Short mmCIF file of C-alpha atoms in Angstrom, two decimals:
data_model
loop_
_atom_site.label_atom_id
_atom_site.label_comp_id
_atom_site.label_asym_id
_atom_site.label_seq_id
_atom_site.Cartn_x
_atom_site.Cartn_y
_atom_site.Cartn_z
CA UNK N 13 36.39 -0.23 -0.91
CA UNK N 14 37.25 3.39 -1.40
CA UNK N 15 35.10 5.95 0.37
CA UNK N 16 36.61 8.84 -1.51
CA UNK N 17 33.31 9.74 -3.17
CA UNK N 18 31.29 9.64 0.04
CA UNK N 19 29.89 12.92 1.30
CA UNK N 20 29.37 12.81 5.06
CA UNK N 21 26.86 15.63 4.88
CA UNK N 22 24.11 14.91 2.32
CA UNK N 23 24.85 16.56 -1.00
CA UNK N 24 21.29 17.81 -1.43
CA UNK N 25 18.03 17.91 0.44
CA UNK N 26 14.49 19.02 -0.17
CA UNK N 27 12.96 21.21 2.56
CA UNK N 28 9.88 20.02 4.34
CA UNK N 29 6.49 21.47 3.50
CA UNK N 30 2.78 20.74 3.46
CA UNK N 31 1.60 18.41 0.72
CA UNK N 32 -1.43 19.32 -1.37
CA UNK N 33 -4.77 18.16 -0.08
CA UNK N 34 -6.40 15.12 -1.66
CA UNK N 35 -9.31 12.76 -1.11
CA UNK N 36 -7.98 9.24 -1.55
CA UNK N 37 -7.38 7.91 -5.08
CA UNK N 38 -7.00 10.92 -7.34
CA UNK N 39 -8.38 11.53 -10.82
CA UNK N 40 -5.84 11.11 -13.59
CA UNK N 41 -4.91 13.31 -16.48
CA UNK N 42 -5.16 12.16 -20.08
CA UNK N 43 -1.74 10.55 -20.04
CA UNK N 44 -2.38 8.66 -16.81
CA UNK N 45 -2.84 4.87 -16.50
CA UNK N 46 -6.56 5.36 -15.85
CA UNK N 47 -7.56 1.70 -16.22
CA UNK N 48 -4.54 0.23 -14.48
CA UNK N 49 -2.79 -0.89 -17.65
CA UNK N 50 0.95 -0.68 -18.20
CA UNK N 51 3.21 1.16 -18.16
CA UNK N 52 2.58 2.50 -14.70
CA UNK N 53 5.88 3.66 -13.26
CA UNK N 54 7.73 4.21 -16.54
CA UNK N 55 6.55 6.08 -19.64
CA UNK N 56 4.91 4.53 -22.71
CA UNK N 57 7.65 5.49 -25.17
CA UNK N 58 10.45 5.11 -22.65
CA UNK N 59 11.02 8.85 -22.41
CA UNK N 60 8.82 11.28 -20.46
CA UNK N 61 8.02 14.67 -22.04
CA UNK N 62 10.14 15.92 -19.16
CA UNK N 63 10.66 14.51 -15.65
CA UNK N 64 9.24 17.63 -14.01
CA UNK N 65 6.80 17.79 -11.12
CA UNK N 66 4.18 19.43 -13.35
CA UNK N 67 4.34 16.57 -15.87
CA UNK N 68 4.21 14.04 -13.05
CA UNK N 69 1.09 15.63 -11.55
CA UNK N 70 -0.64 15.82 -14.94
CA UNK N 71 -0.11 12.11 -15.38
CA UNK N 72 -0.87 10.83 -11.89
CA UNK N 73 -2.87 13.60 -10.27
CA UNK N 74 -2.18 15.08 -6.82
CA UNK N 75 -1.11 12.74 -4.02
CA UNK N 76 -3.63 11.98 -1.27
CA UNK N 77 -3.63 13.89 1.97
CA UNK N 78 -2.19 11.85 4.84
CA UNK N 79 -2.38 14.41 7.60
CA UNK N 80 -5.19 12.77 9.63
CA UNK N 81 -5.19 9.50 11.53
CA UNK N 82 -8.23 8.10 9.73
CA UNK N 83 -6.55 8.78 6.36
CA UNK N 84 -3.47 6.87 7.49
CA UNK N 85 -5.57 3.96 8.75
CA UNK N 86 -7.37 3.83 5.41
CA UNK N 87 -4.01 3.76 3.62
CA UNK N 88 -2.73 0.95 5.84
CA UNK N 89 -5.74 -1.07 4.73
CA UNK N 90 -5.09 -0.28 1.06
CA UNK N 91 -1.43 -1.31 1.34
CA UNK N 92 -2.41 -4.59 3.02
CA UNK N 93 -4.99 -5.40 0.35
CA UNK N 94 -2.67 -4.37 -2.51
CA UNK N 95 -0.21 -7.11 -1.51
CA UNK N 96 2.87 -5.39 -2.94
CA UNK N 97 6.04 -7.47 -2.69
CA UNK N 98 9.44 -5.79 -2.48
CA UNK N 99 11.21 -5.24 -5.80
CA UNK N 100 14.75 -5.14 -4.42
CA UNK N 101 15.38 -8.88 -4.68
CA UNK N 102 14.02 -10.67 -1.61
CA UNK N 103 10.34 -10.06 -2.38
CA UNK N 104 9.39 -9.34 1.24
CA UNK N 105 5.81 -8.04 1.66
CA UNK N 106 5.70 -4.25 1.72
CA UNK N 107 2.98 -4.12 4.38
CA UNK N 108 4.88 -6.38 6.78
CA UNK N 109 8.08 -4.39 6.40
CA UNK N 110 6.29 -1.12 7.08
CA UNK N 111 4.53 -2.58 10.12
CA UNK N 112 7.82 -3.86 11.54
CA UNK N 113 8.97 -0.30 12.27
CA UNK N 114 7.94 0.65 15.83
CA UNK N 115 6.09 3.94 16.21
CA UNK N 116 6.99 4.44 19.88
CA UNK N 117 10.37 5.78 21.00
CA UNK N 118 12.87 7.50 18.73
CA UNK N 119 11.66 8.94 15.43
CA UNK N 120 12.17 6.47 12.56
CA UNK N 121 14.16 7.09 9.37
CA UNK N 122 13.23 6.09 5.82
CA UNK N 123 15.95 5.16 3.32
CA UNK N 124 15.14 4.80 -0.39
CA UNK N 125 17.73 2.40 -1.78
CA UNK N 126 18.76 3.00 -5.39
CA UNK N 127 22.28 1.62 -5.00
CA UNK N 128 21.81 -1.16 -7.58
CA UNK N 129 24.99 -3.16 -7.06
CA UNK N 130 23.97 -5.82 -9.59
CA UNK N 131 26.15 -5.22 -12.70
CA UNK N 132 23.45 -6.57 -15.05
CA UNK N 133 20.70 -4.30 -13.68
CA UNK N 134 19.77 -0.79 -14.77
CA UNK N 135 16.16 -0.67 -13.59
CA UNK N 136 16.58 1.63 -10.59
CA UNK N 137 18.67 4.13 -12.53
CA UNK N 138 16.11 4.23 -15.36
CA UNK N 139 13.25 4.64 -12.89
CA UNK N 140 14.97 7.53 -11.11
CA UNK N 141 15.63 9.26 -14.42
CA UNK N 142 12.13 8.79 -15.83
CA UNK N 143 9.91 9.03 -12.75
CA UNK N 144 11.82 10.71 -9.90
CA UNK N 145 8.70 12.26 -8.40
CA UNK N 146 6.92 8.92 -8.15
CA UNK N 147 9.80 7.64 -6.01
CA UNK N 148 9.78 10.83 -3.94
CA UNK N 149 6.02 10.44 -3.46
CA UNK N 150 6.64 6.91 -2.21
CA UNK N 151 9.18 8.23 0.29
CA UNK N 152 6.58 10.71 1.57
CA UNK N 153 3.96 7.97 1.93
CA UNK N 154 6.35 5.59 3.71
CA UNK N 155 7.46 8.36 6.07
CA UNK N 156 3.84 9.20 6.91
CA UNK N 157 2.99 5.56 7.62
CA UNK N 158 5.93 4.89 9.96
CA UNK N 159 6.10 8.38 11.46
CA UNK N 160 9.52 9.30 10.09
CA UNK N 161 10.77 12.88 10.33
CA UNK N 162 13.52 12.57 7.74
CA UNK N 163 14.50 10.40 4.80
CA UNK N 164 17.50 9.56 2.62
CA UNK N 165 17.63 8.73 -1.08
CA UNK N 166 20.76 6.80 -2.05
CA UNK N 167 21.36 6.93 -5.80
CA UNK N 168 24.14 6.44 -8.36
CA UNK N 169 26.18 9.40 -9.55
CA UNK N 170 24.53 9.43 -12.98
CA UNK N 171 21.17 10.52 -11.57
CA UNK N 172 22.20 12.86 -8.75
CA UNK N 173 21.89 16.05 -10.79
CA UNK N 174 18.39 15.28 -12.06
CA UNK N 175 17.28 14.16 -8.60
CA UNK N 176 18.60 17.41 -7.17
CA UNK N 177 16.43 19.34 -9.61
CA UNK N 178 13.42 17.20 -8.67
CA UNK N 179 13.94 17.92 -4.98
CA UNK N 180 14.21 21.64 -5.70
CA UNK N 181 10.81 21.50 -7.41
CA UNK N 182 9.19 19.93 -4.36
CA UNK N 183 9.80 22.84 -2.00
CA UNK N 184 6.21 22.63 -0.77
CA UNK N 185 5.22 19.28 -2.22
CA UNK N 186 6.98 17.02 0.28
CA UNK N 187 6.09 16.35 3.88
CA UNK N 188 9.54 15.08 4.90
CA UNK N 189 13.04 16.40 4.12
CA UNK N 190 14.85 14.05 1.74
CA UNK N 191 18.65 13.93 1.87
CA UNK N 192 20.34 12.85 -1.34
CA UNK N 193 23.41 10.60 -0.92
CA UNK N 194 25.70 9.27 -3.68
CA UNK N 195 25.60 5.47 -3.72
CA UNK N 196 28.57 3.28 -2.89
CA UNK N 197 30.00 1.02 -5.56
CA UNK N 198 30.19 -2.74 -5.20
CA UNK N 199 28.03 -5.83 -5.36
CA UNK N 200 27.18 -5.98 -1.64
CA UNK N 201 26.80 -2.20 -1.33
CA UNK N 202 23.06 -2.38 -1.96
CA UNK N 203 22.37 -4.72 0.97
CA UNK N 204 20.17 -2.87 3.46
CA UNK N 205 22.56 -2.82 6.41
CA UNK N 206 25.44 -1.92 4.08
CA UNK N 207 23.46 1.11 2.89
CA UNK N 208 22.96 2.20 6.50
CA UNK N 209 26.66 1.75 7.19
CA UNK N 210 27.50 3.78 4.07
CA UNK N 211 25.38 6.73 5.17
CA UNK N 212 26.72 6.59 8.74
CA UNK N 213 30.40 5.83 8.24
CA UNK N 214 31.19 5.89 4.53
CA UNK N 215 31.85 2.15 4.55
CA UNK N 216 29.31 -0.04 2.74
CA UNK N 217 29.68 -3.16 4.88
CA UNK N 218 26.77 -5.46 5.76
CA UNK N 219 26.34 -6.20 9.44
CA UNK N 220 25.35 -9.24 11.40
CA UNK N 221 21.87 -9.23 12.92
CA UNK N 222 20.38 -8.71 15.48
CA UNK N 223 19.38 -6.00 16.07
CA UNK N 224 17.12 -5.64 13.04
CA UNK N 225 17.29 -2.36 11.18
CA UNK N 226 13.60 -1.78 11.85
CA UNK N 227 14.48 -1.47 15.55
CA UNK N 228 18.02 -0.08 15.46
CA UNK N 229 19.39 1.21 12.19
CA UNK N 230 20.72 4.62 11.20
CA UNK N 231 21.97 6.41 14.34
CA UNK N 232 20.30 3.57 16.28
CA UNK N 233 16.90 4.81 15.15
CA UNK N 234 14.18 2.53 13.76
CA UNK N 235 15.00 2.42 10.05
CA UNK N 236 12.99 1.41 7.00
CA UNK N 237 15.10 0.58 3.93
CA UNK N 238 13.18 0.03 0.70
CA UNK N 239 14.23 -0.30 -2.90
CA UNK N 240 13.22 2.73 -4.98
CA UNK N 241 11.01 0.65 -7.26
CA UNK N 242 9.05 -0.65 -4.27
CA UNK N 243 8.45 2.93 -3.13
CA UNK N 244 7.19 3.89 -6.60
CA UNK N 245 4.59 1.12 -6.34
CA UNK N 246 3.65 2.32 -2.86
CA UNK N 247 2.99 5.77 -4.33
CA UNK N 248 0.60 4.22 -6.87
CA UNK N 249 -1.31 2.33 -4.17
CA UNK N 250 -1.65 5.52 -2.13
CA UNK N 251 -3.07 7.40 -5.11
CA UNK N 252 -5.26 4.82 -6.80
CA UNK N 253 -6.01 2.15 -4.20
CA UNK N 254 -5.61 -1.61 -3.96
CA UNK N 255 -8.35 -2.56 -6.42
CA UNK N 256 -6.77 -0.43 -9.14
CA UNK N 257 -3.31 -1.79 -8.34
CA UNK N 258 -4.48 -5.42 -8.59
CA UNK N 259 -5.70 -4.96 -12.15
CA UNK N 260 -2.22 -6.08 -13.20
CA UNK N 261 -0.22 -9.10 -12.09
CA UNK N 262 -1.42 -12.29 -10.43
CA UNK N 263 -3.56 -12.68 -7.29
CA UNK N 264 -0.49 -13.79 -5.31
CA UNK N 265 1.94 -11.33 -6.93
CA UNK N 266 0.04 -8.24 -8.06
CA UNK N 267 1.33 -5.31 -10.08
CA UNK N 268 4.10 -4.77 -12.58
CA UNK N 269 7.87 -5.06 -12.37
CA UNK N 270 10.92 -3.59 -14.05
CA UNK N 271 13.14 -6.03 -15.92
CA UNK N 272 16.58 -5.40 -17.39
CA UNK N 273 17.03 -7.31 -20.66
CA UNK N 274 20.56 -8.07 -21.87
CA UNK N 275 22.69 -10.63 -23.63
CA UNK N 276 21.56 -12.26 -26.87
CA UNK N 277 18.88 -9.73 -27.74
CA UNK N 278 18.61 -7.00 -30.37
CA UNK N 279 16.67 -4.60 -28.12
CA UNK N 280 18.30 -4.65 -24.67
CA UNK N 281 17.17 -2.29 -21.95
CA UNK N 282 14.69 -1.84 -19.11
CA UNK N 283 11.05 -2.82 -19.64
CA UNK N 284 8.04 -2.58 -17.35
CA UNK N 285 6.09 -5.83 -17.57
CA UNK N 286 3.13 -7.37 -15.83
CA UNK N 287 4.05 -9.96 -13.21
CA UNK N 288 2.90 -13.35 -14.46
CA UNK N 289 3.65 -12.59 -18.11
CA UNK N 290 5.30 -15.52 -19.96
CA UNK N 291 9.07 -15.32 -19.87
CA UNK N 292 9.24 -16.12 -23.57
CA UNK N 293 7.19 -13.01 -24.38
CA UNK N 294 9.67 -10.77 -22.59
CA UNK N 295 12.53 -12.38 -24.51
CA UNK N 296 10.63 -11.79 -27.75
CA UNK N 297 10.22 -8.11 -26.83
CA UNK N 298 13.99 -7.95 -26.48
CA UNK N 299 14.49 -9.55 -29.88
CA UNK N 300 15.95 -12.86 -28.69
CA UNK N 301 16.11 -15.56 -31.37
CA UNK N 302 14.85 -18.78 -29.74
CA UNK N 303 17.02 -20.86 -32.09
CA UNK N 304 20.13 -19.13 -30.74
CA UNK N 305 19.19 -19.38 -27.08
CA UNK N 306 21.40 -21.52 -24.86
CA UNK N 307 20.09 -20.52 -21.41
CA UNK N 308 18.66 -17.54 -19.53
CA UNK N 309 19.92 -16.02 -16.30
CA UNK N 310 16.85 -14.87 -14.35
CA UNK N 311 17.07 -12.69 -11.25
CA UNK N 312 20.74 -11.75 -11.23
CA UNK N 313 24.12 -12.96 -10.06
CA UNK N 314 22.64 -14.30 -6.82
CA UNK N 315 19.91 -16.18 -8.67
CA UNK N 316 19.92 -19.02 -11.20
CA UNK N 317 20.19 -20.13 -14.80
CA UNK N 318 17.16 -21.49 -16.65
CA UNK N 319 17.48 -24.04 -19.45
CA UNK N 320 16.39 -22.90 -22.89
CA UNK N 321 13.93 -25.78 -23.10
CA UNK N 322 12.19 -24.60 -19.90
CA UNK N 323 11.67 -21.00 -21.00
CA UNK N 324 8.38 -21.63 -22.82
CA UNK N 325 6.75 -23.07 -19.68
CA UNK N 326 7.78 -20.31 -17.27
CA UNK N 327 6.20 -17.02 -16.26
CA UNK N 328 7.70 -13.92 -14.68
CA UNK N 329 6.54 -14.74 -11.18
CA UNK N 330 8.16 -16.15 -8.08
CA UNK N 331 5.69 -19.01 -7.98
CA UNK N 332 6.51 -20.11 -11.54
CA UNK N 333 10.28 -19.70 -11.30
CA UNK N 334 10.47 -21.47 -7.96
CA UNK N 335 9.94 -24.79 -9.71
CA UNK N 336 13.27 -24.49 -11.55
CA UNK N 337 15.18 -23.01 -8.61
CA UNK N 338 15.11 -19.44 -9.96
CA UNK N 339 13.53 -16.20 -8.73
CA UNK N 340 12.68 -12.71 -9.95
CA UNK N 341 15.50 -11.31 -7.83
CA UNK N 342 16.57 -7.91 -9.11
CA UNK N 343 14.57 -8.26 -12.33
CA UNK N 344 17.51 -9.33 -14.50
CA UNK N 345 16.81 -11.39 -17.62
CA UNK N 346 20.03 -12.15 -19.51
CA UNK N 347 19.92 -14.37 -22.59
CA UNK N 348 22.97 -16.56 -23.19
CA UNK N 349 23.53 -17.43 -26.87
CA UNK N 350 23.95 -21.09 -27.74
CA UNK N 351 27.47 -20.54 -29.05
CA UNK N 352 28.74 -19.14 -25.73
CA UNK N 353 29.89 -21.67 -23.12
CA UNK N 354 27.77 -21.27 -20.00
CA UNK N 355 30.47 -22.75 -17.82
CA UNK N 356 33.07 -20.21 -18.93
CA UNK N 357 30.54 -17.37 -18.61
CA UNK N 358 29.61 -18.46 -15.09
CA UNK N 359 33.25 -18.71 -14.08
CA UNK N 360 33.75 -15.05 -15.05
CA UNK N 361 30.84 -14.05 -12.83
CA UNK N 362 31.92 -16.14 -9.82
CA UNK N 363 35.48 -14.82 -10.09
CA UNK N 364 34.02 -11.31 -9.90
CA UNK N 365 31.71 -12.19 -7.01
CA UNK N 366 34.57 -13.68 -4.99
CA UNK N 367 36.40 -10.38 -5.35
CA UNK N 368 33.34 -8.51 -4.07
CA UNK N 369 33.53 -10.03 -0.59
CA UNK N 370 33.14 -7.46 2.17
CA UNK N 371 35.98 -9.25 3.97
CA UNK N 372 34.14 -9.72 7.26
CA UNK N 373 33.91 -13.50 7.62
CA UNK N 374 35.84 -16.63 6.73
CA UNK N 375 33.16 -18.35 4.64
CA UNK N 376 33.13 -15.34 2.32
CA UNK N 377 36.85 -14.50 2.24
CA UNK N 378 38.19 -18.03 1.85
CA UNK N 379 35.13 -20.00 0.74
CA UNK N 380 34.29 -17.85 -2.27
CA UNK N 381 37.91 -17.67 -3.38
CA UNK N 382 38.17 -21.46 -3.26
CA UNK N 383 34.90 -21.92 -5.16
CA UNK N 384 35.95 -19.40 -7.82
CA UNK N 385 39.32 -21.12 -8.26
CA UNK N 386 37.77 -24.59 -8.56
CA UNK N 387 35.12 -23.44 -11.02
CA UNK N 388 37.78 -21.60 -13.01
CA UNK N 389 39.92 -24.76 -13.17
CA UNK N 390 36.92 -26.68 -14.49
CA UNK N 391 35.90 -24.02 -17.01
CA UNK N 392 39.35 -23.13 -18.35
CA UNK N 393 41.40 -26.32 -17.92
CA UNK N 394 38.89 -29.13 -17.41
CA UNK N 395 40.55 -29.99 -14.11
CA UNK N 396 38.00 -29.01 -11.46
CA UNK N 397 35.91 -31.33 -9.30
CA UNK N 398 32.10 -30.81 -9.61
CA UNK N 399 31.47 -32.94 -6.52
CA UNK N 400 33.82 -30.81 -4.46
CA UNK N 401 32.11 -27.67 -5.72
CA UNK N 402 28.70 -28.98 -4.68
CA UNK N 403 30.01 -29.90 -1.23
CA UNK N 404 31.64 -26.52 -0.73
CA UNK N 405 28.57 -24.57 -1.84
CA UNK N 406 26.39 -26.55 0.57
CA UNK N 407 28.77 -25.65 3.37
CA UNK N 408 28.54 -21.93 2.51
CA UNK N 409 24.77 -21.68 3.00
CA UNK N 410 23.77 -19.57 6.00
CA UNK N 411 27.30 -19.10 7.30
CA UNK N 412 28.17 -15.62 6.12
CA UNK N 413 27.81 -12.24 7.81
CA UNK N 414 25.38 -11.42 4.99
CA UNK N 415 23.65 -13.34 2.21
CA UNK N 416 26.46 -12.88 -0.33
CA UNK N 417 27.96 -16.40 0.09
CA UNK N 418 24.46 -17.90 -0.14
CA UNK N 419 23.84 -16.13 -3.43
CA UNK N 420 27.15 -17.28 -4.91
CA UNK N 421 26.47 -20.85 -3.79
CA UNK N 422 23.03 -20.75 -5.42
CA UNK N 423 24.49 -19.46 -8.67
CA UNK N 424 27.24 -22.11 -8.75
CA UNK N 425 24.83 -24.98 -8.07
CA UNK N 426 22.60 -23.69 -10.84
CA UNK N 427 25.59 -23.56 -13.18
CA UNK N 428 26.54 -27.17 -12.47
CA UNK N 429 22.95 -28.33 -13.00
CA UNK N 430 21.97 -26.36 -16.10
CA UNK N 431 25.33 -26.79 -17.83
CA UNK N 432 25.88 -30.38 -16.69
CA UNK N 433 26.58 -31.61 -20.22
CA UNK N 434 29.17 -28.87 -20.64
CA UNK N 435 30.80 -29.89 -17.36
CA UNK N 436 31.21 -33.43 -18.68
CA UNK N 437 32.62 -32.10 -21.94
CA UNK N 438 35.22 -29.99 -20.13
CA UNK N 439 36.25 -32.94 -17.98
CA UNK N 440 36.70 -34.90 -21.22
CA UNK N 441 38.98 -32.18 -22.54
CA UNK N 442 36.84 -30.15 -24.92
CA UNK N 443 34.38 -27.24 -24.90
CA UNK N 444 31.27 -26.94 -27.07
CA UNK N 445 31.33 -23.15 -27.00
CA UNK N 446 32.49 -21.43 -30.19
CA UNK N 447 32.37 -17.79 -29.08
CA UNK N 448 34.92 -15.94 -26.96
CA UNK N 449 32.72 -12.86 -26.60
CA UNK N 450 31.58 -12.34 -22.96
CA UNK N 451 27.85 -11.86 -22.42
CA UNK N 452 27.30 -10.82 -18.80
CA UNK N 453 28.79 -7.52 -17.55
CA UNK N 454 31.61 -8.01 -15.07
CA UNK N 455 33.15 -4.76 -13.75
CA UNK N 456 36.83 -4.32 -13.14
CA UNK N 457 39.95 -6.21 -14.14
CA UNK N 458 38.88 -9.53 -12.63
CA UNK N 459 36.51 -10.32 -15.51
CA UNK N 460 38.15 -12.50 -18.17
#
């Protein structure tokens, strides 16, 4: 991976200052989500009047003061009761991740991760463009809770200029300096340890654990890495409290989420939806014709396909999707049209994923290449061996330096299960697909 675009010294930073005083959950302006309804972190019409600090404060009110110990203890309680789960893919509880950072010893570091290596996801970029100050508020809150003295915001090139302007506005509205770093490119570049490696050395390579980043991360300091959407939700909890936050979502998975709609839909794009909402309703928002639907990829390229016939019974929650082997993942919902062969489409994705190996371990370098070649033979020539693919993917689980091989194995097993009839057709020498138009985005020359 080229590090040509990496800037060793951060390209921009906001100076530290004293935040405005507040008394817990703040009153909201007329445009604010006063009753907890959606949208919360995006804007109702998809475009804010302007992404300025003044507009942000009119909508959400001033952030709470966190300068006293009793205020921090109260916030810890609110975060625990809010039950926010991480929005970066793994769904790890926000409270537990914050608590895992030791307060004794070297000063911790907070990293807001907006790398977004998933090709089918745009949610983090849209959030940073629409609500940059909500993310920056979340960084401030996280830094106050773990005792961090500095923070980094890693973001794609397209949003660096607007984020720089947002940081300039916050000269005295931030309690921690935030260093802006251009994100690395690549599928595994968004993995937490890869982000740390990118900031330190300009090489976005995941690392083996231990030690955990919470104990020894950037410059061997305790390091908290959170997805930018997660930090935006943290900012809402700090302002409005747990009871307000839980007015949306389910008891087990409260709040809203950002979903990127793509594929066979007339209105693709990023939507903020309540967790627990029926999957079919989100597809209807995107303009998907149920009669044209062949399958739905839910979660991303490390997640799983869902059969069209199962869509009506599923909700946008981890608990609901778990029953069909899928997950919310990175919030990707991609509709595959009935006329497009799911086996061929999946082969394109796996070929890309094999090329995105960080090159650090055998299971990833050789295992993914072998899986991609076998799936390609099955999809394009009807000559692959489904049994061999299942055996290989089972052998990949848990053996990589990071979770990349596990994600590919999960995706391939899902492909073989959901498109089982298509597998049999290809082995018999024919394909039911009638369209040659690719559906899922695959960067670079490897995509067919």
